[in-house]
mmCIF file of C-alpha atoms in Angstrom:
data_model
loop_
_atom_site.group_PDB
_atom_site.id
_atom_site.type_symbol
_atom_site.label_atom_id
_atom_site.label_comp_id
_atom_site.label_asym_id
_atom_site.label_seq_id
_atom_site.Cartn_x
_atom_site.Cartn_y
_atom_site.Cartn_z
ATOM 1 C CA UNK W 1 -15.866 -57.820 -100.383
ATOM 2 C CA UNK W 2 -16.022 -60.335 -97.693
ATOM 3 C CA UNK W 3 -17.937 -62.929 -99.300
ATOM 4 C CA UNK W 4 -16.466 -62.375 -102.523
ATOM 5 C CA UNK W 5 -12.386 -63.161 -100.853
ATOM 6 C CA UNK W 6 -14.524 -66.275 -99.457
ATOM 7 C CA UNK W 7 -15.836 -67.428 -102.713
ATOM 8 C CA UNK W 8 -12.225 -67.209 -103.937
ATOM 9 C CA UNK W 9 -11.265 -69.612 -101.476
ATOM 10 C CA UNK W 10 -14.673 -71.885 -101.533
ATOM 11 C CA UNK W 11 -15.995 -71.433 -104.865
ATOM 12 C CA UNK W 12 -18.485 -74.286 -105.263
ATOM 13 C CA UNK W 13 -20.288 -72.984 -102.009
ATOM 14 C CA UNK W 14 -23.837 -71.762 -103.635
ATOM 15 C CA UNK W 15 -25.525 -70.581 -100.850
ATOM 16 C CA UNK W 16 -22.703 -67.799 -100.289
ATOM 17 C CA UNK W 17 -23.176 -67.015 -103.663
ATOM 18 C CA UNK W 18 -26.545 -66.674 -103.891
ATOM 19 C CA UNK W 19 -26.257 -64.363 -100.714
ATOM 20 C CA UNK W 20 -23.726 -62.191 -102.766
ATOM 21 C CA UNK W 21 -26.392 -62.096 -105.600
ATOM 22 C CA UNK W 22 -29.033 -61.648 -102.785
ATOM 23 C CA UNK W 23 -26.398 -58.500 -101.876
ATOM 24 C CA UNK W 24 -26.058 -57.010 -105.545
ATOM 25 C CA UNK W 25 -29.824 -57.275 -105.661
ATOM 26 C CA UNK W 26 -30.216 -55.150 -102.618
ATOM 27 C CA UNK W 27 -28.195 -52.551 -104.611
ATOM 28 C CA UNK W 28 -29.687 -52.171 -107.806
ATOM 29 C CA UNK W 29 -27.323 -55.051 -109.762
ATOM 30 C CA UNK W 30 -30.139 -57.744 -110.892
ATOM 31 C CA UNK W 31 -27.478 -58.391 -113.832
ATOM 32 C CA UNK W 32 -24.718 -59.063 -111.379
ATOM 33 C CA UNK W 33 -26.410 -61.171 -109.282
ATOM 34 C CA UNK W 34 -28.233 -62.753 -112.557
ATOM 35 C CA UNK W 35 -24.419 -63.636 -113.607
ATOM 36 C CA UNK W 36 -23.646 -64.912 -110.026
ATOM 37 C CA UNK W 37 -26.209 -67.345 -109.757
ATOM 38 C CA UNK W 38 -26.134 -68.707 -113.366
ATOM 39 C CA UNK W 39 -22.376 -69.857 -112.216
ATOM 40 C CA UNK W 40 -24.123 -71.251 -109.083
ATOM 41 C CA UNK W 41 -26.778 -73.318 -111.137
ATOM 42 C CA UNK W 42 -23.238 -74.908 -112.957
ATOM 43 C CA UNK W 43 -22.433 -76.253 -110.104
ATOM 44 C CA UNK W 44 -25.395 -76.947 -108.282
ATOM 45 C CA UNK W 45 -29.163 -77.514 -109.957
ATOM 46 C CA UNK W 46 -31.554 -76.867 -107.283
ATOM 47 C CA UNK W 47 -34.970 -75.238 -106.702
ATOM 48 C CA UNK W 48 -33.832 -72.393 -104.870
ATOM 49 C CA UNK W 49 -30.936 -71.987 -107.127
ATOM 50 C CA UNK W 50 -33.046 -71.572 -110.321
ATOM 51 C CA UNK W 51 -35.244 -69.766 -107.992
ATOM 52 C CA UNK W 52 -32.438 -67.237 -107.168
ATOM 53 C CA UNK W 53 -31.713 -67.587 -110.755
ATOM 54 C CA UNK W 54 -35.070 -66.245 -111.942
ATOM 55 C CA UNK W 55 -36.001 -63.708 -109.140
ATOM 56 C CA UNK W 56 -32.541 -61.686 -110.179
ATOM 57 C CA UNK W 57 -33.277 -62.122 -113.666
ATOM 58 C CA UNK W 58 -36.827 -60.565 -112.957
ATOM 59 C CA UNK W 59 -34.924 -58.125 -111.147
ATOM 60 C CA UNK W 60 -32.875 -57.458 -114.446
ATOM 61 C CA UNK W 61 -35.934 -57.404 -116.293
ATOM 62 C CA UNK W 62 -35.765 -60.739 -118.153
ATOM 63 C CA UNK W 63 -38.929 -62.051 -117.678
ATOM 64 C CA UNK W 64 -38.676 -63.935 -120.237
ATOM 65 C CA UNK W 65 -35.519 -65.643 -119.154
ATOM 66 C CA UNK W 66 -36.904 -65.863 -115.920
ATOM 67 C CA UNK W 67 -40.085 -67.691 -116.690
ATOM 68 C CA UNK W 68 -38.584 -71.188 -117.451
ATOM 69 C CA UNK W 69 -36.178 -70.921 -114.412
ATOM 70 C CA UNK W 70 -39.038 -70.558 -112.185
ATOM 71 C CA UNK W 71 -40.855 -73.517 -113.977
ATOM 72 C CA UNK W 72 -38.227 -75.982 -113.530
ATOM 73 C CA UNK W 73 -37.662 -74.611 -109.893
ATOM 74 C CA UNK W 74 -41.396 -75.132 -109.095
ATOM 75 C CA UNK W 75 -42.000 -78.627 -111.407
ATOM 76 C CA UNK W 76 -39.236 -80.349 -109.270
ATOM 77 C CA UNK W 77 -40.259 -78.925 -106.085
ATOM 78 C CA UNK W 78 -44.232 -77.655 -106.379
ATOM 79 C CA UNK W 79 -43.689 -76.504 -102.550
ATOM 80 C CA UNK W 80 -41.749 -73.775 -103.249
ATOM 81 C CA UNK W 81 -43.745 -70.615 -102.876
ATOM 82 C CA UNK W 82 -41.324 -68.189 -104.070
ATOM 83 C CA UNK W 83 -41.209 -69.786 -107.726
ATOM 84 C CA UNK W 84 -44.792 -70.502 -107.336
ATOM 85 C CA UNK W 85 -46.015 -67.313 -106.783
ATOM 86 C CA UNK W 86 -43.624 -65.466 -109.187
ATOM 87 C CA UNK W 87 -45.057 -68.143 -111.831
ATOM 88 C CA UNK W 88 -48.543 -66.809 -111.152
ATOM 89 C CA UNK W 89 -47.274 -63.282 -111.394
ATOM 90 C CA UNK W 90 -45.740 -63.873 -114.873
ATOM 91 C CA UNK W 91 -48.552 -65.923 -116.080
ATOM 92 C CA UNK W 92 -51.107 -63.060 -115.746
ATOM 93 C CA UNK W 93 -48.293 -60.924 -117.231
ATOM 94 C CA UNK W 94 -48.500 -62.754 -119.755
ATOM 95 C CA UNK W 95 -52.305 -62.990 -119.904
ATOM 96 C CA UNK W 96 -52.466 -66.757 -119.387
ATOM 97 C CA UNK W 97 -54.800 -67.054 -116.632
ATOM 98 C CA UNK W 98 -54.885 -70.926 -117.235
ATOM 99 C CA UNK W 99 -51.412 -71.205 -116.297
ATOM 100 C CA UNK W 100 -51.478 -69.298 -113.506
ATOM 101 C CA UNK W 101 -54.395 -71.370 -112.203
ATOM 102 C CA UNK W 102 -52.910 -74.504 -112.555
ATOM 103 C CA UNK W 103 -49.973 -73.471 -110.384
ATOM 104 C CA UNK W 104 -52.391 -71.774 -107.643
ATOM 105 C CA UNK W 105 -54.034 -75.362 -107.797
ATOM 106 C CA UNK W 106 -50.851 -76.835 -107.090
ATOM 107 C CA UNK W 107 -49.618 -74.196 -104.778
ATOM 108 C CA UNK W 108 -52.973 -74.912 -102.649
ATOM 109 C CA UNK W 109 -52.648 -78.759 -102.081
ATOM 110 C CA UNK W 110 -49.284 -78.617 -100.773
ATOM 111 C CA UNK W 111 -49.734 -75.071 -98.857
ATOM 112 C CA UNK W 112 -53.677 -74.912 -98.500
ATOM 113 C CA UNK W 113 -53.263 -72.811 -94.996
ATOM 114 C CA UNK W 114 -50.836 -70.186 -96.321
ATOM 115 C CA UNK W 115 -52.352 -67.017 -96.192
ATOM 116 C CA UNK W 116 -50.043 -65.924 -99.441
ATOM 117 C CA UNK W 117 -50.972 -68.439 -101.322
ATOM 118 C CA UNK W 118 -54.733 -68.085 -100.687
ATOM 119 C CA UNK W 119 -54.382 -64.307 -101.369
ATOM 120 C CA UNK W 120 -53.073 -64.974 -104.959
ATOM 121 C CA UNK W 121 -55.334 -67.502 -105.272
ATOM 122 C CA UNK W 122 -57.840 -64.499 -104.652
ATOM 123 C CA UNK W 123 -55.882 -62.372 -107.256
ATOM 124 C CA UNK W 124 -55.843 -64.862 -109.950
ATOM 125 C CA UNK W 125 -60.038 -65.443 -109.246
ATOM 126 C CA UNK W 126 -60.515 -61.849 -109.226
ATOM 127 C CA UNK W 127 -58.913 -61.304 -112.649
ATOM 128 C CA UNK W 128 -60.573 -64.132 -114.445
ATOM 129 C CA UNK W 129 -63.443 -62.832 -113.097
ATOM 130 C CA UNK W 130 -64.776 -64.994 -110.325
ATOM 131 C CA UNK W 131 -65.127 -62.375 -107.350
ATOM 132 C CA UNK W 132 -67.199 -64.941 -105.472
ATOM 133 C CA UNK W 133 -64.254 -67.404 -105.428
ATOM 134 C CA UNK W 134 -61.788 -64.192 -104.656
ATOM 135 C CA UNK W 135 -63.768 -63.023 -101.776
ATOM 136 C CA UNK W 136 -63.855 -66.247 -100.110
ATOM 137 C CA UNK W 137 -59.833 -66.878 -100.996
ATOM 138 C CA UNK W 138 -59.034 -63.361 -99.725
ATOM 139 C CA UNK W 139 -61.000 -64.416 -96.425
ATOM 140 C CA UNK W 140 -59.512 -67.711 -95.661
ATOM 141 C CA UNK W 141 -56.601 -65.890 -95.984
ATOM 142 C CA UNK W 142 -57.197 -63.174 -93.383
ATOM 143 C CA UNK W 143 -58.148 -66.205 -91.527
ATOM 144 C CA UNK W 144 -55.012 -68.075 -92.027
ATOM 145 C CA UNK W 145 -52.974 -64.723 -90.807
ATOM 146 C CA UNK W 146 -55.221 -61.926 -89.513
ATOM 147 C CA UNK W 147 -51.893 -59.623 -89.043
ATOM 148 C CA UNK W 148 -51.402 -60.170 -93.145
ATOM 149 C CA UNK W 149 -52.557 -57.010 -94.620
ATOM 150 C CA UNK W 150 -52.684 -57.837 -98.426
ATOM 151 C CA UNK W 151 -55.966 -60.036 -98.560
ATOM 152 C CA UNK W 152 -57.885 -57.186 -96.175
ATOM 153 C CA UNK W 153 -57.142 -54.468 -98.740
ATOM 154 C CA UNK W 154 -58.271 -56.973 -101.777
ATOM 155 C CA UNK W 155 -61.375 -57.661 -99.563
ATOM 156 C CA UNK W 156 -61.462 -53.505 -98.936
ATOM 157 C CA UNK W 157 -61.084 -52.998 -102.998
ATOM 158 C CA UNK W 158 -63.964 -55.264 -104.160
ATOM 159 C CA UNK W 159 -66.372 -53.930 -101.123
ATOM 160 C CA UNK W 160 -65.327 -50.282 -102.852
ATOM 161 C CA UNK W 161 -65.301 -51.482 -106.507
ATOM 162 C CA UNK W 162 -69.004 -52.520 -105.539
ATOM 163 C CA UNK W 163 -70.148 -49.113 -103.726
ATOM 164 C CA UNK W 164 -70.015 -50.806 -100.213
ATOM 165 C CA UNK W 165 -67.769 -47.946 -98.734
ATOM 166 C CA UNK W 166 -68.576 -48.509 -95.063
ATOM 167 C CA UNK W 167 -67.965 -52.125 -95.549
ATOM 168 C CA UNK W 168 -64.409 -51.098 -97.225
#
């Protein structure tokens, strides 16, 4: 409500709308918050407003929809993670592994340290079949942030898929 008599007043302010979207997300409205931030991209055409854009419309279940909001998020800003990543996600949806390595490529010359991005650089390797190239993306990752769970279970999964349960 409070944000919402604030808009009224301000109503070209995007971030406080994408945090009311960000709120209607939190409670089950993707659609709302899909609505909110298409208003937002109107009057503002950024990379975190088509990614706000996309991640509620994901939320909604318009992947579709979603997928060329994240690539015109990511294309005119190739740091952002968030796009990035959901790109990758909806790529092997999609079962277009090619895409989704291209953006992993991208995603590791401008982040090559971030454990994230290694791990779904791991993800993507592991699905296209390259579990030498996943093991050692999953481990720079747990080397890039030991406390970052994710990688250690992929690393856990592939010592278990191979019958290495004590090294799982």
């Amino acid at each position: 409500e409070t944000l919402e008599g604030y808009l009224k007043q301000h109503p070209r302010d995007t971030q406080a709308v994408a945090l009311l979207a960000s709120a209607h997300m939190s409670q089950g409205r993707p659609a709302r918050a899909a609505q909110l931030m298409q208003g937002a991209l109107q009057v503002q055409d950024t990379p975190n407003t088509r990614t706000a854009l996309g991640l509620s419309l994901v939320g909604a279940s318009r992947h579709a929809d979603a997928l060329p909001e994240f690539e015109a998020a990511f294309r005119k800003d190739p740091g952002q993670v968030q796009a990035g990543s959901a790109l990758v996600f909806l790529y092997m949806q999609a079962r277009q592994p090619a895409k989704a390595q291209a953006v992993i490529q991208v995603m590791l010359k401008s982040s090559p340290d971030h454990a994230g991005v290694q791990n779904l650089s791991g993800m993507v390797k592991l699905a296209t079949g390259d579990a030498t190239g996943a093991r050692a993306a999953f481990e720079r990752s747990v080397k890039a942030d030991a406390a970052f769970v994710a990688p250690q279970l992929n690393l856990a999964r592939m010592d278990a898929g191979k019958g290495d349960l004590d090294g799982a």
